[in-house]
mmCIF file of C-alpha atoms in Angstrom:
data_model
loop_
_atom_site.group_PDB
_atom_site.id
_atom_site.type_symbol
_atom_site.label_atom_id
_atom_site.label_comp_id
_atom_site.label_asym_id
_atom_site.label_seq_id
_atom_site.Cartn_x
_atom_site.Cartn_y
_atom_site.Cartn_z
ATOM 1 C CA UNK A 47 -21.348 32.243 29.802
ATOM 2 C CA UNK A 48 -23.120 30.225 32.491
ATOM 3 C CA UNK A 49 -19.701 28.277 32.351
ATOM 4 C CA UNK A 50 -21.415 26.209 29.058
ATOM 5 C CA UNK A 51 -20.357 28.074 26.011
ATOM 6 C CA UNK A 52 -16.931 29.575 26.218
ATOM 7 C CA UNK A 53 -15.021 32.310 23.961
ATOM 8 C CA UNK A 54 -11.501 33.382 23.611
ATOM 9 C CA UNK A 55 -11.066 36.007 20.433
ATOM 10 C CA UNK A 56 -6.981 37.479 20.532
ATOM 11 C CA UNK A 57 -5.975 40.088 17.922
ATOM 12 C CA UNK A 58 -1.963 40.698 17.629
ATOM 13 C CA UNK A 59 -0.443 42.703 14.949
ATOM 14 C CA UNK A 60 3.810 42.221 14.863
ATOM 15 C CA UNK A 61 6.819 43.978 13.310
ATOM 16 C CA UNK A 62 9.693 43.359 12.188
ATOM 17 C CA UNK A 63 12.910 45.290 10.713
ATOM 18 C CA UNK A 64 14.452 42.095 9.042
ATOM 19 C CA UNK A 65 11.954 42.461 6.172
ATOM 20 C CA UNK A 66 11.682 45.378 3.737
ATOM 21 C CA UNK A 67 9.541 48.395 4.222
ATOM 22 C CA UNK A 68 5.967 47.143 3.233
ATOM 23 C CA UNK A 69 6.688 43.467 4.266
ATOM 24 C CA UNK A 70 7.750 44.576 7.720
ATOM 25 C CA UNK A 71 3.853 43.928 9.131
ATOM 26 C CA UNK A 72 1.822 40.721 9.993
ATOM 27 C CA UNK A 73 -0.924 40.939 11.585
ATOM 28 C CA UNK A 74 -1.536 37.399 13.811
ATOM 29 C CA UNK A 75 -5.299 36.619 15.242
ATOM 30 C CA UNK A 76 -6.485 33.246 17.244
ATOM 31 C CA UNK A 77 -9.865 32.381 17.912
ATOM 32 C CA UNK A 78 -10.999 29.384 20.556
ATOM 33 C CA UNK A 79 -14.714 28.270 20.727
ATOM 34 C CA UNK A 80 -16.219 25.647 23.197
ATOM 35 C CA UNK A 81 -19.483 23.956 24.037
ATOM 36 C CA UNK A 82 -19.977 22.153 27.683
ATOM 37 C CA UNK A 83 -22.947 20.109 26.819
ATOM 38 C CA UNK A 84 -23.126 18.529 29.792
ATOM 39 C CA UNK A 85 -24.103 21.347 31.677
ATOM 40 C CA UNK A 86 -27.043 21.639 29.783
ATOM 41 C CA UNK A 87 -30.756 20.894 30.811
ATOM 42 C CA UNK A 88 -31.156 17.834 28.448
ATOM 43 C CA UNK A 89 -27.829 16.555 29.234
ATOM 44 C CA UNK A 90 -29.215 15.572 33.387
ATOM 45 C CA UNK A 91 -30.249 12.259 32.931
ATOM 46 C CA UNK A 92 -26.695 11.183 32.332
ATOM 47 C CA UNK A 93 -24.862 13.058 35.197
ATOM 48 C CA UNK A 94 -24.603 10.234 36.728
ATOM 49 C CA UNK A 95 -22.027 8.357 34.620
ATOM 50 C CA UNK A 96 -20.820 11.488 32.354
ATOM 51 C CA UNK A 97 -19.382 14.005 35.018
ATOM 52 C CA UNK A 98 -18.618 16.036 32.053
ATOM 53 C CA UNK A 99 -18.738 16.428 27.866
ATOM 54 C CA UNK A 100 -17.088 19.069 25.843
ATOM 55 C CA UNK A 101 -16.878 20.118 22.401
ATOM 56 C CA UNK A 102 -14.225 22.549 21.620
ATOM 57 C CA UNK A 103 -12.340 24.425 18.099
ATOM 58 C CA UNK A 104 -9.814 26.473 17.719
ATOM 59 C CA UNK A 105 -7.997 28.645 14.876
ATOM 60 C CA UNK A 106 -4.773 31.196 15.070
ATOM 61 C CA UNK A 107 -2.134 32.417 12.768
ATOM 62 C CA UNK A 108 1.980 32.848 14.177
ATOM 63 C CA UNK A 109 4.796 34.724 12.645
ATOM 64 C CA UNK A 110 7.927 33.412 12.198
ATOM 65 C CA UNK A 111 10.806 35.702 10.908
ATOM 66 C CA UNK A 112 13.652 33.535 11.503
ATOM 67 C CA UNK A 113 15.855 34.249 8.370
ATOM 68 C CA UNK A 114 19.154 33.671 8.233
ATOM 69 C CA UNK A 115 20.507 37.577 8.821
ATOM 70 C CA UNK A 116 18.918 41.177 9.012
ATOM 71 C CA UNK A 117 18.796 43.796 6.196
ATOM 72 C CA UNK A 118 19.341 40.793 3.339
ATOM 73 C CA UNK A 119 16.628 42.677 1.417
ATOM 74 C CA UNK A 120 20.195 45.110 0.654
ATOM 75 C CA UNK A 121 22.739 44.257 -1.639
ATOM 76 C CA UNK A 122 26.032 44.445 0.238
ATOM 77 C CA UNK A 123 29.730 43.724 -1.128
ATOM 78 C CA UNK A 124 31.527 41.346 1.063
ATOM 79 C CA UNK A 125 35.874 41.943 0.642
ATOM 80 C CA UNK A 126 38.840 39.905 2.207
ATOM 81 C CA UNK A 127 42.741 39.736 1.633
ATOM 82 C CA UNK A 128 43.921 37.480 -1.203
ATOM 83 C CA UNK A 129 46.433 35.212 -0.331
ATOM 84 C CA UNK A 130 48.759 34.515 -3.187
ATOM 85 C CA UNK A 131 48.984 38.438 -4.588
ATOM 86 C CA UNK A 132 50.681 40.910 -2.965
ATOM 87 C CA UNK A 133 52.110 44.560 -3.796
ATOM 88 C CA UNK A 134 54.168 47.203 -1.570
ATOM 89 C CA UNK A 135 55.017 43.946 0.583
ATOM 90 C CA UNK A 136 50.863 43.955 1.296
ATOM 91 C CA UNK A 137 48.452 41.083 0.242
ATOM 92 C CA UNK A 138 46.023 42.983 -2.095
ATOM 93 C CA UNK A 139 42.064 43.295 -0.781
ATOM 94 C CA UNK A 140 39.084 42.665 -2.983
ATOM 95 C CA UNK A 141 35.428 43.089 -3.592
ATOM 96 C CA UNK A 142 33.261 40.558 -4.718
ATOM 97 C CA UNK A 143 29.786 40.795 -6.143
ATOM 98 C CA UNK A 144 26.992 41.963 -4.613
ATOM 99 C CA UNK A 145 24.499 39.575 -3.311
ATOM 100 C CA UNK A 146 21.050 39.715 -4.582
ATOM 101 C CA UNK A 147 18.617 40.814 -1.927
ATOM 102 C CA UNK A 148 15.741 39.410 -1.487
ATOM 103 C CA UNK A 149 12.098 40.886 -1.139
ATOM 104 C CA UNK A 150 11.048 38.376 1.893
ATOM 105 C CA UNK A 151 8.572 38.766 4.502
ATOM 106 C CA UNK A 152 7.068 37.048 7.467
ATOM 107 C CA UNK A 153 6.587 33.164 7.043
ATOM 108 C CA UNK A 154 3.318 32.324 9.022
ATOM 109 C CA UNK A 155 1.561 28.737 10.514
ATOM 110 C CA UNK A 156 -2.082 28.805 10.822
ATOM 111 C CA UNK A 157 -3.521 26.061 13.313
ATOM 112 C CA UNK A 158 -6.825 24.594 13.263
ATOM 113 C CA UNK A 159 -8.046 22.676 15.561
ATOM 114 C CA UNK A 160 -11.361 20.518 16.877
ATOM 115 C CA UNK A 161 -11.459 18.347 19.804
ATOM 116 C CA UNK A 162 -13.567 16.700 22.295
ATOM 117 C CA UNK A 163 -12.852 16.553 26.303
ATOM 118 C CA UNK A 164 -14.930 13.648 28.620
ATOM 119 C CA UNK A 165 -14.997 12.225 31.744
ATOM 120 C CA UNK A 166 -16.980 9.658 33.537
ATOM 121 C CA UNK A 167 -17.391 7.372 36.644
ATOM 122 C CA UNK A 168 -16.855 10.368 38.713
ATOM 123 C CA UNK A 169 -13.767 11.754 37.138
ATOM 124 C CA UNK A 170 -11.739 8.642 37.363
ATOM 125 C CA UNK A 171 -12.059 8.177 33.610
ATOM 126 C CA UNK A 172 -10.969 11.053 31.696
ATOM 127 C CA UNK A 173 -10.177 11.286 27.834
ATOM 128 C CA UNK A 174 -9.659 14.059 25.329
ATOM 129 C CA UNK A 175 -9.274 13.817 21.280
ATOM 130 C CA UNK A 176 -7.980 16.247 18.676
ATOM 131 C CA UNK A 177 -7.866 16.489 15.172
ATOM 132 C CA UNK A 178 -5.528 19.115 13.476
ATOM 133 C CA UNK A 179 -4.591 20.402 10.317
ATOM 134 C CA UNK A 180 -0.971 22.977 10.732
ATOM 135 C CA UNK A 181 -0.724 24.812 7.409
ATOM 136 C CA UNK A 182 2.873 26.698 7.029
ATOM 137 C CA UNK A 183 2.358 29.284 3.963
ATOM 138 C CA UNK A 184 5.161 31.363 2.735
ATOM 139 C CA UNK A 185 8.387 29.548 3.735
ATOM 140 C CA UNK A 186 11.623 30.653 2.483
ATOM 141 C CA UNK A 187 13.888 28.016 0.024
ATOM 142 C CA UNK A 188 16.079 29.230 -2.677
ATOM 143 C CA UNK A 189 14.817 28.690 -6.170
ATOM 144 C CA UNK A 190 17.359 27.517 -8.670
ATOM 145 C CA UNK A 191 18.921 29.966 -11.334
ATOM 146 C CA UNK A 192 21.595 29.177 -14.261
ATOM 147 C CA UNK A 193 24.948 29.613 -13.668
ATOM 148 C CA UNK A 194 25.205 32.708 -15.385
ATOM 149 C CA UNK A 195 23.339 34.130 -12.969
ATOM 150 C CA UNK A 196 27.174 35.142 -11.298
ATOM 151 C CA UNK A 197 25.435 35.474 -7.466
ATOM 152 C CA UNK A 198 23.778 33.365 -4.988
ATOM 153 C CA UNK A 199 19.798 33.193 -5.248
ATOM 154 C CA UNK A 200 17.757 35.191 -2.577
ATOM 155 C CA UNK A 201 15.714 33.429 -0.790
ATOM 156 C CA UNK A 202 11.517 33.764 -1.638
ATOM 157 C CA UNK A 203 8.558 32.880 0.189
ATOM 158 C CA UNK A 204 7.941 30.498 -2.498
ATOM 159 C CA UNK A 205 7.298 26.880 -0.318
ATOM 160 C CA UNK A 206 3.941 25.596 1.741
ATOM 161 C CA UNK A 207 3.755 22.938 3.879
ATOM 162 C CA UNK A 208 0.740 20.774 5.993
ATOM 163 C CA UNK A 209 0.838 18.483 8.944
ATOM 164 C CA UNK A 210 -2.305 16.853 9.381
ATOM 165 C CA UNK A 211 -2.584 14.794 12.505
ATOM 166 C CA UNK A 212 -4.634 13.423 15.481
ATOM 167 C CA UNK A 213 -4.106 12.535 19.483
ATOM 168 C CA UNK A 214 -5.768 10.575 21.581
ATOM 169 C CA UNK A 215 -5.138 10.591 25.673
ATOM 170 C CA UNK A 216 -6.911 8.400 28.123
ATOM 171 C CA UNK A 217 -6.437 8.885 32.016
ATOM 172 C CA UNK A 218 -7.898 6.027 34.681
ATOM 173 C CA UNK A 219 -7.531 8.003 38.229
ATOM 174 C CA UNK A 220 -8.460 5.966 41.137
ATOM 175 C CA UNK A 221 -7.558 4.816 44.962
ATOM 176 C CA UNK A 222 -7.023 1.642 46.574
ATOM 177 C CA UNK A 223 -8.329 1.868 50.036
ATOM 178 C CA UNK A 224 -7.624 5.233 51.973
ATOM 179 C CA UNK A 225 -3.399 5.093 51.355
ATOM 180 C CA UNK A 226 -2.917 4.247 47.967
ATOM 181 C CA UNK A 227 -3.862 6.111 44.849
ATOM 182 C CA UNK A 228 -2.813 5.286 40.907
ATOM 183 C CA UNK A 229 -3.428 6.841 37.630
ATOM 184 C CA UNK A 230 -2.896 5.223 34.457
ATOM 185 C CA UNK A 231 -2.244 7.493 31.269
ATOM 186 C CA UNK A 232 -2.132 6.260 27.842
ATOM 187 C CA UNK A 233 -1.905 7.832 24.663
ATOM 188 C CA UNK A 234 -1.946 7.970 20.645
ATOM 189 C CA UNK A 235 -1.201 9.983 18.324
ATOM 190 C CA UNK A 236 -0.537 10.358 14.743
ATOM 191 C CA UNK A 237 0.592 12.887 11.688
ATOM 192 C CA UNK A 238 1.500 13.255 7.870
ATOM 193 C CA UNK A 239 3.689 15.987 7.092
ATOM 194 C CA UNK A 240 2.858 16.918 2.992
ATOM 195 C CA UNK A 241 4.632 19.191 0.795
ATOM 196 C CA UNK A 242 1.815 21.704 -0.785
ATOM 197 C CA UNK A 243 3.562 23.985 -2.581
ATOM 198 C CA UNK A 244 7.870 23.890 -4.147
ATOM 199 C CA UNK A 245 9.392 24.878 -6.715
ATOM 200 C CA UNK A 246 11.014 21.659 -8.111
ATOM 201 C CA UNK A 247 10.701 21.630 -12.197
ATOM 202 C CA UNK A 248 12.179 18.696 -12.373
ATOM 203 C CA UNK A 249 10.791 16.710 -10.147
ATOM 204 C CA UNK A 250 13.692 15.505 -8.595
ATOM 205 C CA UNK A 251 12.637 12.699 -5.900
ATOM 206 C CA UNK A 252 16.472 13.640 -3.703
ATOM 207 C CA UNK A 253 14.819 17.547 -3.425
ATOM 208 C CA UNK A 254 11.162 18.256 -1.746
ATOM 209 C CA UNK A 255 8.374 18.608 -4.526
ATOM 210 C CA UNK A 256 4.902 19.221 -4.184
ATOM 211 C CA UNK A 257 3.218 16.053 -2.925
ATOM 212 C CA UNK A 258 6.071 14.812 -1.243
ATOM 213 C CA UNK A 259 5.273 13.128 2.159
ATOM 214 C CA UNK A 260 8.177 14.305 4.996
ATOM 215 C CA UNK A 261 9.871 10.918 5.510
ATOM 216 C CA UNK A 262 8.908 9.123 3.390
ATOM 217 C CA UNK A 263 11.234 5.928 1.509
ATOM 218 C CA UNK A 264 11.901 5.629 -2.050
ATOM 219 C CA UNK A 265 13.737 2.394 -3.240
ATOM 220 C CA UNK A 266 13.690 -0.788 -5.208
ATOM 221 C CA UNK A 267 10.828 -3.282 -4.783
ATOM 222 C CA UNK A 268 12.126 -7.135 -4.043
ATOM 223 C CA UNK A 269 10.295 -10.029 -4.192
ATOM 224 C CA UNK A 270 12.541 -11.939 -1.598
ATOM 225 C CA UNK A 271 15.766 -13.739 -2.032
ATOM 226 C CA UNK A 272 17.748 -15.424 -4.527
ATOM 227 C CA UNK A 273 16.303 -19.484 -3.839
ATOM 228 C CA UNK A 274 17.688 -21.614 -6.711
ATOM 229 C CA UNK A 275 20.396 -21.416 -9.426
ATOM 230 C CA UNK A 276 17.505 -21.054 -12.095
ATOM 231 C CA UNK A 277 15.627 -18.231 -10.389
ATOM 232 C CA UNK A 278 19.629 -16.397 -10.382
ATOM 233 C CA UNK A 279 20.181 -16.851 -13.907
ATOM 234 C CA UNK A 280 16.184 -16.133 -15.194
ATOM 235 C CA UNK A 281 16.216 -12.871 -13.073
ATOM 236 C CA UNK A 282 16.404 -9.142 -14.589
ATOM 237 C CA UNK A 283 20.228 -7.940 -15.062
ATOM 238 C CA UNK A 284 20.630 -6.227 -12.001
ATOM 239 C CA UNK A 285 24.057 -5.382 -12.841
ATOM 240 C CA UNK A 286 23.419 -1.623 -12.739
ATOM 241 C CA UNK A 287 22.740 -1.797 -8.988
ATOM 242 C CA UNK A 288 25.729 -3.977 -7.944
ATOM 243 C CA UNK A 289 27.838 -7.093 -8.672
ATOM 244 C CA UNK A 290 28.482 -10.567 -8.369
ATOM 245 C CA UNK A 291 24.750 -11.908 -7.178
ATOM 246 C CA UNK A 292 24.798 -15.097 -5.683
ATOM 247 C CA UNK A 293 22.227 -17.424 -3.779
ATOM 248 C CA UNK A 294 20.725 -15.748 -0.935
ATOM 249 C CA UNK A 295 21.055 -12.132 -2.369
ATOM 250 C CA UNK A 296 17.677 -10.051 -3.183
ATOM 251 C CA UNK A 297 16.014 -10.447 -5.619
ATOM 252 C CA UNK A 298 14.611 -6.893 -7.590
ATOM 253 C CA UNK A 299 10.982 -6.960 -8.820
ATOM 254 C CA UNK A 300 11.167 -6.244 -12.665
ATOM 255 C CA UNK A 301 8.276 -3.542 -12.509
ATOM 256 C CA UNK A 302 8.636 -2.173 -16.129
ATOM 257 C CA UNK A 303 9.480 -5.733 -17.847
ATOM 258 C CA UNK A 304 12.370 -4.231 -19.575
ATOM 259 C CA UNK A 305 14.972 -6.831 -17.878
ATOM 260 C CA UNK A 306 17.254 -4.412 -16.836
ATOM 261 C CA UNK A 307 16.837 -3.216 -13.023
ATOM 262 C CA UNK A 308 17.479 0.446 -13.022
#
């Protein structure tokens, strides 16, 4: 409207026939909102150096139904040959269990997103910045059963995830004389990656557990090398991590004072 306060509103409704009837539905909307304010009245005495200013937001929802195979919400028997009994001269065939099936449905990412566009000097400086937050709900892992279970576990929209992040790009377009033109880009961006929601009753730091940052480094805490024979022999047995420690080595940081590194 008047090309200062724009609207975008999409409605999308998707099916698919790799969940089970009820699940088979997900219904996807986006919305986009944005706010020229230099096109506004107030906004004239700075023309001149801002050529233009906008604010701008955003929100959808996607479906994803990549699971590993269709129809897994039906148990089915798998068979083969088996190789070391025979009768009648024939290997004999077999059945095995049935797998579980699993009750899964659409696994869906809803982006939100602000930002601000600008450009001065007559267009040769031009920037924009975003801030985002990416939440995936409903992801499919495989909780953990006993043994006794006898089958492989389904897998359940039992995991969420968020990426949090921001970018920054900054464009210098501009000519030297009437032949030669140049534009610098450069730009910045960063983003976390957190685990909001797993089923990990353990806590186990070698699985994903709610918390847990995508990438990030567990590990021992040093406090530099091995310097002198009476810094080796005062240190923390460190036996239980390797052998043989000599001059030069590193040296573990003792965090719980129980003088054992473990």
């Amino acid at each position: 409207f008047k090309s200062k306060y724009l609207l975008e509103l999409n409605g999308r409704y998707d099916g698919s026939s790799k969940f089970p009837s009820g699940k088979r539905q997900v219904s996807v909307p986006s919305a986009s909102a944005g706010w020229r304010i230099s096109e506004e009245s107030f906004f004239t005495p700075l023309r001149g150096v801002i050529d233009n200013l906008k604010l701008r937001a955003s929100v959808g929802v996607l479906g994803n139904q990549a699971i590993s195979s269709y129809f897994s919400y039906i148990a089915s028997l798998t068979g083969g040959a088996m190789s070391n009994y025979m009768m009648n001269g024939e290997p004999l065939t077999y059945l095995s269990a049935p797998s579980l099936p699993n009750n899964v449905t659409w696994e869906k990412v809803i982006s939100s997103d602000a930002g601000i566009d600008l450009a001065l000097f007559d267009n040769r400086l031009s920037g924009s910045f975003d801030y985002y937050i990416r939440d995936t709900k409903d992801m499919l892992m495989k909780k953990s059963y006993p043994g006794t279970l006898g089958a492989a576990a389904p897998s359940e929209n039992a995991a969420d995830l968020r990426n949090t992040g921001w970018e920054l790009a900054v464009t210098w377009n501009d000519k030297i004389g009437k032949d030669w033109s140049y534009r610098i880009n450069l730009s910045l961006s960063d983003y976390q990656t957190e685990i909001t929601k797993y089923d990990n009753p353990t806590g186990a730091i070698d699985d994903y557990y709610v918390g847990k940052k995508v990438g990030e480094i567990w590990g021992f805490k040093t406090v530099g090398l091995f310097q002198t024979e009476d810094e080796l022999a005062s240190a923390a047995d460190q036996s239980r991590i390797g052998t043989k420690w000599r001059l030069g080595d590193v040296h573990y940081a003792n965090l719980d004072e129980d003088n054992v590194i473990t």
